[in-house]
PDB file of C-alpha atoms in Angstrom:
ATOM      1  CA  MET A   1      10.523 -42.092  68.389  1.00  0.00           C
ATOM      2  CA  GLY A   2       9.977 -44.112  64.983  1.00  0.00           C
ATOM      3  CA  GLN A   3      10.518 -40.938  63.118  1.00  0.00           C
ATOM      4  CA  LYS A   4      13.419 -39.719  64.454  1.00  0.00           C
ATOM      5  CA  ALA A   5      15.185 -43.075  64.902  1.00  0.00           C
ATOM      6  CA  VAL A   6      15.044 -43.086  61.101  1.00  0.00           C
ATOM      7  CA  HIS A   7      15.944 -39.308  60.379  1.00  0.00           C
ATOM      8  CA  ILE A   8      18.837 -40.385  62.983  1.00  0.00           C
ATOM      9  CA  LEU A   9      19.865 -43.599  60.796  1.00  0.00           C
ATOM     10  CA  LEU A  10      19.564 -41.361  57.692  1.00  0.00           C
ATOM     11  CA  MET A  11      22.256 -39.181  58.596  1.00  0.00           C
ATOM     12  CA  MET A  12      24.425 -41.688  60.169  1.00  0.00           C
ATOM     13  CA  LEU A  13      24.281 -43.378  56.752  1.00  0.00           C
ATOM     14  CA  LEU A  14      25.077 -40.108  54.619  1.00  0.00           C
ATOM     15  CA  LEU A  15      27.753 -39.284  57.483  1.00  0.00           C
ATOM     16  CA  VAL A  16      29.429 -43.299  56.406  1.00  0.00           C
ATOM     17  CA  VAL A  17      29.029 -42.542  52.497  1.00  0.00           C
ATOM     18  CA  VAL A  18      30.028 -38.554  52.824  1.00  0.00           C
ATOM     19  CA  GLY A  19      33.360 -40.059  55.079  1.00  0.00           C
ATOM     20  CA  CYS A  20      34.007 -43.540  52.726  1.00  0.00           C
ATOM     21  CA  SER A  21      34.296 -41.451  49.393  1.00  0.00           C
ATOM     22  CA  LYS A  22      36.503 -38.466  50.822  1.00  0.00           C
ATOM     23  CA  ALA A  23      39.015 -41.409  52.208  1.00  0.00           C
ATOM     24  CA  THR A  24      38.948 -43.192  48.638  1.00  0.00           C
ATOM     25  CA  GLU A  25      39.459 -39.753  47.117  1.00  0.00           C
ATOM     26  CA  GLU A  26      42.362 -39.374  49.325  1.00  0.00           C
ATOM     27  CA  VAL A  27      43.937 -42.867  48.822  1.00  0.00           C
ATOM     28  CA  THR A  28      43.533 -42.201  45.025  1.00  0.00           C
ATOM     29  CA  ASP A  29      45.129 -38.730  45.432  1.00  0.00           C
ATOM     30  CA  ALA A  30      48.105 -40.189  47.393  1.00  0.00           C
ATOM     31  CA  SER A  31      48.678 -43.139  44.625  1.00  0.00           C
ATOM     32  CA  GLN A  32      48.319 -40.693  41.684  1.00  0.00           C
ATOM     33  CA  LEU A  33      51.145 -39.008  43.307  1.00  0.00           C
ATOM     34  CA  ASP A  34      53.665 -42.128  43.245  1.00  0.00           C
ATOM     35  CA  THR A  35      53.353 -41.983  39.507  1.00  0.00           C
ATOM     36  CA  ASP A  36      52.626 -38.736  38.702  1.00  0.00           C
ATOM     37  CA  ALA A  37      56.321 -38.030  39.541  1.00  0.00           C
ATOM     38  CA  TYR A  38      57.550 -39.588  36.578  1.00  0.00           C
ATOM     39  CA  PHE A  39      56.945 -39.486  32.698  1.00  0.00           C
ATOM     40  CA  TYR A  40      56.407 -43.014  32.705  1.00  0.00           C
ATOM     41  CA  ASP A  41      56.641 -45.890  34.786  1.00  0.00           C
ATOM     42  CA  ASN A  42      55.840 -49.215  34.184  1.00  0.00           C
ATOM     43  CA  LYS A  43      55.928 -51.733  37.188  1.00  0.00           C
ATOM     44  CA  GLU A  44      55.320 -54.962  35.462  1.00  0.00           C
ATOM     45  CA  ARG A  45      58.482 -54.581  33.044  1.00  0.00           C
ATOM     46  CA  GLY A  46      60.738 -52.852  35.473  1.00  0.00           C
ATOM     47  CA  ILE A  47      61.007 -49.522  32.976  1.00  0.00           C
ATOM     48  CA  ARG A  48      60.500 -46.100  34.549  1.00  0.00           C
ATOM     49  CA  ILE A  49      61.557 -42.928  32.593  1.00  0.00           C
ATOM     50  CA  GLU A  50      61.952 -40.108  34.983  1.00  0.00           C
ATOM     51  CA  ALA A  51      61.409 -36.990  32.696  1.00  0.00           C
ATOM     52  CA  ALA A  52      60.823 -36.812  29.193  1.00  0.00           C
ATOM     53  CA  ASN A  53      60.872 -32.808  27.553  1.00  0.00           C
ATOM     54  CA  GLU A  54      59.453 -32.701  24.343  1.00  0.00           C
ATOM     55  CA  TRP A  55      58.389 -36.729  24.124  1.00  0.00           C
ATOM     56  CA  PHE A  56      55.408 -38.461  24.042  1.00  0.00           C
ATOM     57  CA  ILE A  57      54.351 -41.671  24.191  1.00  0.00           C
ATOM     58  CA  GLU A  58      53.202 -42.845  20.622  1.00  0.00           C
ATOM     59  CA  LYS A  59      52.127 -46.545  20.830  1.00  0.00           C
ATOM     60  CA  GLU A  60      52.864 -49.206  24.207  1.00  0.00           C
ATOM     61  CA  THR A  61      52.402 -52.689  23.970  1.00  0.00           C
ATOM     62  CA  VAL A  62      52.713 -55.347  26.139  1.00  0.00           C
ATOM     63  CA  ASN A  63      56.430 -55.978  25.776  1.00  0.00           C
ATOM     64  CA  SER A  64      57.296 -52.187  24.356  1.00  0.00           C
ATOM     65  CA  VAL A  65      56.852 -48.825  24.448  1.00  0.00           C
ATOM     66  CA  LYS A  66      57.351 -46.124  21.333  1.00  0.00           C
ATOM     67  CA  LEU A  67      58.167 -42.540  22.085  1.00  0.00           C
ATOM     68  CA  LYS A  68      58.504 -40.112  19.794  1.00  0.00           C
ATOM     69  CA  SER A  69      60.134 -35.742  19.789  1.00  0.00           C
ATOM     70  CA  GLU A  70      60.125 -34.469  16.388  1.00  0.00           C
ATOM     71  CA  LYS A  71      61.839 -36.448  14.150  1.00  0.00           C
ATOM     72  CA  LEU A  72      63.649 -38.823  16.814  1.00  0.00           C
ATOM     73  CA  VAL A  73      62.064 -42.110  17.592  1.00  0.00           C
ATOM     74  CA  ALA A  74      63.115 -44.335  20.813  1.00  0.00           C
ATOM     75  CA  ILE A  75      61.723 -47.724  20.959  1.00  0.00           C
ATOM     76  CA  ILE A  76      61.878 -49.448  24.773  1.00  0.00           C
ATOM     77  CA  SER A  77      61.595 -53.467  24.316  1.00  0.00           C
ATOM     78  CA  VAL A  78      61.971 -56.063  26.861  1.00  0.00           C
ATOM     79  CA  ILE A  79      62.450 -59.166  25.757  1.00  0.00           C
ATOM     80  CA  PRO A  80      62.883 -62.709  28.196  1.00  0.00           C
ATOM     81  CA  LYS A  81      66.567 -63.849  29.041  1.00  0.00           C
ATOM     82  CA  GLY A  82      67.970 -66.588  26.917  1.00  0.00           C
ATOM     83  CA  LYS A  83      70.406 -64.814  24.477  1.00  0.00           C
ATOM     84  CA  THR A  84      73.547 -62.818  25.072  1.00  0.00           C
ATOM     85  CA  VAL A  85      73.845 -58.751  24.621  1.00  0.00           C
ATOM     86  CA  SER A  86      76.323 -60.130  21.613  1.00  0.00           C
ATOM     87  CA  GLU A  87      73.952 -62.294  20.197  1.00  0.00           C
ATOM     88  CA  ILE A  88      71.431 -59.571  20.189  1.00  0.00           C
ATOM     89  CA  LYS A  89      73.342 -56.903  18.684  1.00  0.00           C
ATOM     90  CA  ARG A  90      74.540 -59.400  15.789  1.00  0.00           C
ATOM     91  CA  GLU A  91      70.671 -60.522  14.941  1.00  0.00           C
ATOM     92  CA  LEU A  92      69.629 -56.523  15.015  1.00  0.00           C
ATOM     93  CA  MET A  93      72.537 -55.821  12.890  1.00  0.00           C
ATOM     94  CA  ALA A  94      71.667 -58.577  10.582  1.00  0.00           C
ATOM     95  CA  SER A  95      68.692 -57.581  10.213  1.00  0.00           C
ATOM     96  CA  ALA A  96      68.700 -53.824   9.711  1.00  0.00           C
ATOM     97  CA  GLY A  97      69.522 -54.461   5.613  1.00  0.00           C
ATOM     98  CA  ASP A  98      72.104 -52.555   4.493  1.00  0.00           C
ATOM     99  CA  VAL A  99      73.599 -50.353   7.010  1.00  0.00           C
ATOM    100  CA  THR A 100      76.957 -49.016   7.981  1.00  0.00           C
ATOM    101  CA  LEU A 101      78.225 -49.909  11.435  1.00  0.00           C
ATOM    102  CA  LYS A 102      79.055 -46.344  13.243  1.00  0.00           C
ATOM    103  CA  GLY A 103      80.102 -47.405  16.685  1.00  0.00           C
ATOM    104  CA  GLU A 104      79.992 -50.774  18.762  1.00  0.00           C
ATOM    105  CA  GLY A 105      80.860 -51.305  22.766  1.00  0.00           C
ATOM    106  CA  LEU A 106      79.738 -53.878  25.267  1.00  0.00           C
ATOM    107  CA  ASN A 107      76.078 -53.568  25.508  1.00  0.00           C
ATOM    108  CA  PHE A 108      75.851 -50.702  22.511  1.00  0.00           C
ATOM    109  CA  ILE A 109      75.639 -50.790  18.712  1.00  0.00           C
ATOM    110  CA  SER A 110      75.047 -48.248  16.445  1.00  0.00           C
ATOM    111  CA  TRP A 111      74.389 -47.969  12.111  1.00  0.00           C
ATOM    112  CA  LYS A 112      73.697 -45.515   9.516  1.00  0.00           C
ATOM    113  CA  SER A 113      71.172 -46.963   6.819  1.00  0.00           C
ATOM    114  CA  GLU A 114      71.879 -46.557   3.468  1.00  0.00           C
ATOM    115  CA  ARG A 115      69.164 -44.946   2.122  1.00  0.00           C
ATOM    116  CA  GLU A 116      67.906 -41.539   0.522  1.00  0.00           C
ATOM    117  CA  GLU A 117      67.659 -40.477   3.823  1.00  0.00           C
ATOM    118  CA  SER A 118      69.818 -41.911   5.774  1.00  0.00           C
ATOM    119  CA  ILE A 119      68.869 -42.977   9.353  1.00  0.00           C
ATOM    120  CA  LEU A 120      71.061 -43.012  12.076  1.00  0.00           C
ATOM    121  CA  THR A 121      70.031 -46.467  15.005  1.00  0.00           C
ATOM    122  CA  ASN A 122      71.870 -46.310  18.390  1.00  0.00           C
ATOM    123  CA  VAL A 123      71.235 -49.557  20.560  1.00  0.00           C
ATOM    124  CA  TRP A 124      71.480 -50.014  23.944  1.00  0.00           C
ATOM    125  CA  VAL A 125      71.075 -53.578  25.643  1.00  0.00           C
ATOM    126  CA  GLU A 126      70.789 -53.952  29.317  1.00  0.00           C
ATOM    127  CA  GLU A 127      70.568 -57.209  31.307  1.00  0.00           C
ATOM    128  CA  LYS A 128      68.552 -57.841  33.964  1.00  0.00           C
ATOM    129  CA  PRO A 129      68.093 -61.060  35.867  1.00  0.00           C
ATOM    130  CA  GLU A 130      65.394 -62.465  34.175  1.00  0.00           C
ATOM    131  CA  ARG A 131      65.045 -60.036  30.905  1.00  0.00           C
ATOM    132  CA  ASN A 132      66.794 -58.073  28.525  1.00  0.00           C
ATOM    133  CA  VAL A 133      65.971 -54.395  27.749  1.00  0.00           C
ATOM    134  CA  ILE A 134      66.686 -52.672  24.231  1.00  0.00           C
ATOM    135  CA  VAL A 135      66.657 -48.900  24.311  1.00  0.00           C
ATOM    136  CA  THR A 136      66.521 -48.120  20.347  1.00  0.00           C
ATOM    137  CA  ILE A 137      66.861 -44.423  19.347  1.00  0.00           C
ATOM    138  CA  MET A 138      66.586 -43.518  15.816  1.00  0.00           C
ATOM    139  CA  THR A 139      66.867 -40.489  14.275  1.00  0.00           C
ATOM    140  CA  PRO A 140      67.754 -38.926  10.707  1.00  0.00           C
ATOM    141  CA  TYR A 141      71.520 -39.079  10.254  1.00  0.00           C
ATOM    142  CA  GLU A 142      71.453 -35.036   9.227  1.00  0.00           C
ATOM    143  CA  ILE A 143      70.198 -34.342  12.343  1.00  0.00           C
ATOM    144  CA  TYR A 144      72.203 -36.348  15.095  1.00  0.00           C
ATOM    145  CA  GLU A 145      74.579 -33.967  15.769  1.00  0.00           C
ATOM    146  CA  ASN A 146      71.672 -31.143  16.702  1.00  0.00           C
ATOM    147  CA  ASN A 147      70.322 -33.541  18.693  1.00  0.00           C
ATOM    148  CA  LYS A 148      73.076 -35.585  20.792  1.00  0.00           C
ATOM    149  CA  GLU A 149      72.046 -33.882  23.831  1.00  0.00           C
ATOM    150  CA  LYS A 150      68.598 -34.594  23.803  1.00  0.00           C
ATOM    151  CA  ILE A 151      68.813 -38.246  23.167  1.00  0.00           C
ATOM    152  CA  GLU A 152      71.539 -38.607  25.732  1.00  0.00           C
ATOM    153  CA  ALA A 153      69.234 -36.547  28.234  1.00  0.00           C
ATOM    154  CA  PHE A 154      66.303 -39.234  27.106  1.00  0.00           C
ATOM    155  CA  ARG A 155      68.338 -42.125  27.756  1.00  0.00           C
ATOM    156  CA  GLU A 156      69.839 -41.238  31.078  1.00  0.00           C
ATOM    157  CA  SER A 157      65.984 -40.531  32.118  1.00  0.00           C
ATOM    158  CA  ILE A 158      65.628 -44.328  31.779  1.00  0.00           C
ATOM    159  CA  LYS A 159      65.873 -46.514  34.736  1.00  0.00           C
ATOM    160  CA  LEU A 160      65.278 -49.960  34.909  1.00  0.00           C
ATOM    161  CA  TYR A 161      64.434 -51.824  38.498  1.00  0.00           C
TER     162      TYR A 161
END
């Protein structure tokens, strides 16, 4: 009778272990479904990229993520609130060096570098209650027109929450 009790106890233990591992697997799968639906999702910074065809993440830091697609480079940076959009745009333009202003709006600025290989830089600054999010997309000037739609599609896939 003692042996039967041990066997029954072992069977119950095995059943519990198998059952618990299956439940853990299902929870993991359910949580992966939430994040797998997006190309990139950083809940701490409130940044989500819904889809990014032909883009890949090159580098991620605490405050930014750098993405690439062929000759296009995108950097999404999060900085603490403290400066206005105008101040941020002025500082970015001043630190850019020898450039020509190509366009400017309320939360947008664009410039072309005056180098041998000119780079067009488009910057959008989004104000959120506790932070500013800066989206920078750079491309060689001569291929910008051919990639304009790709750049816009990527930018529109960025959601801030």
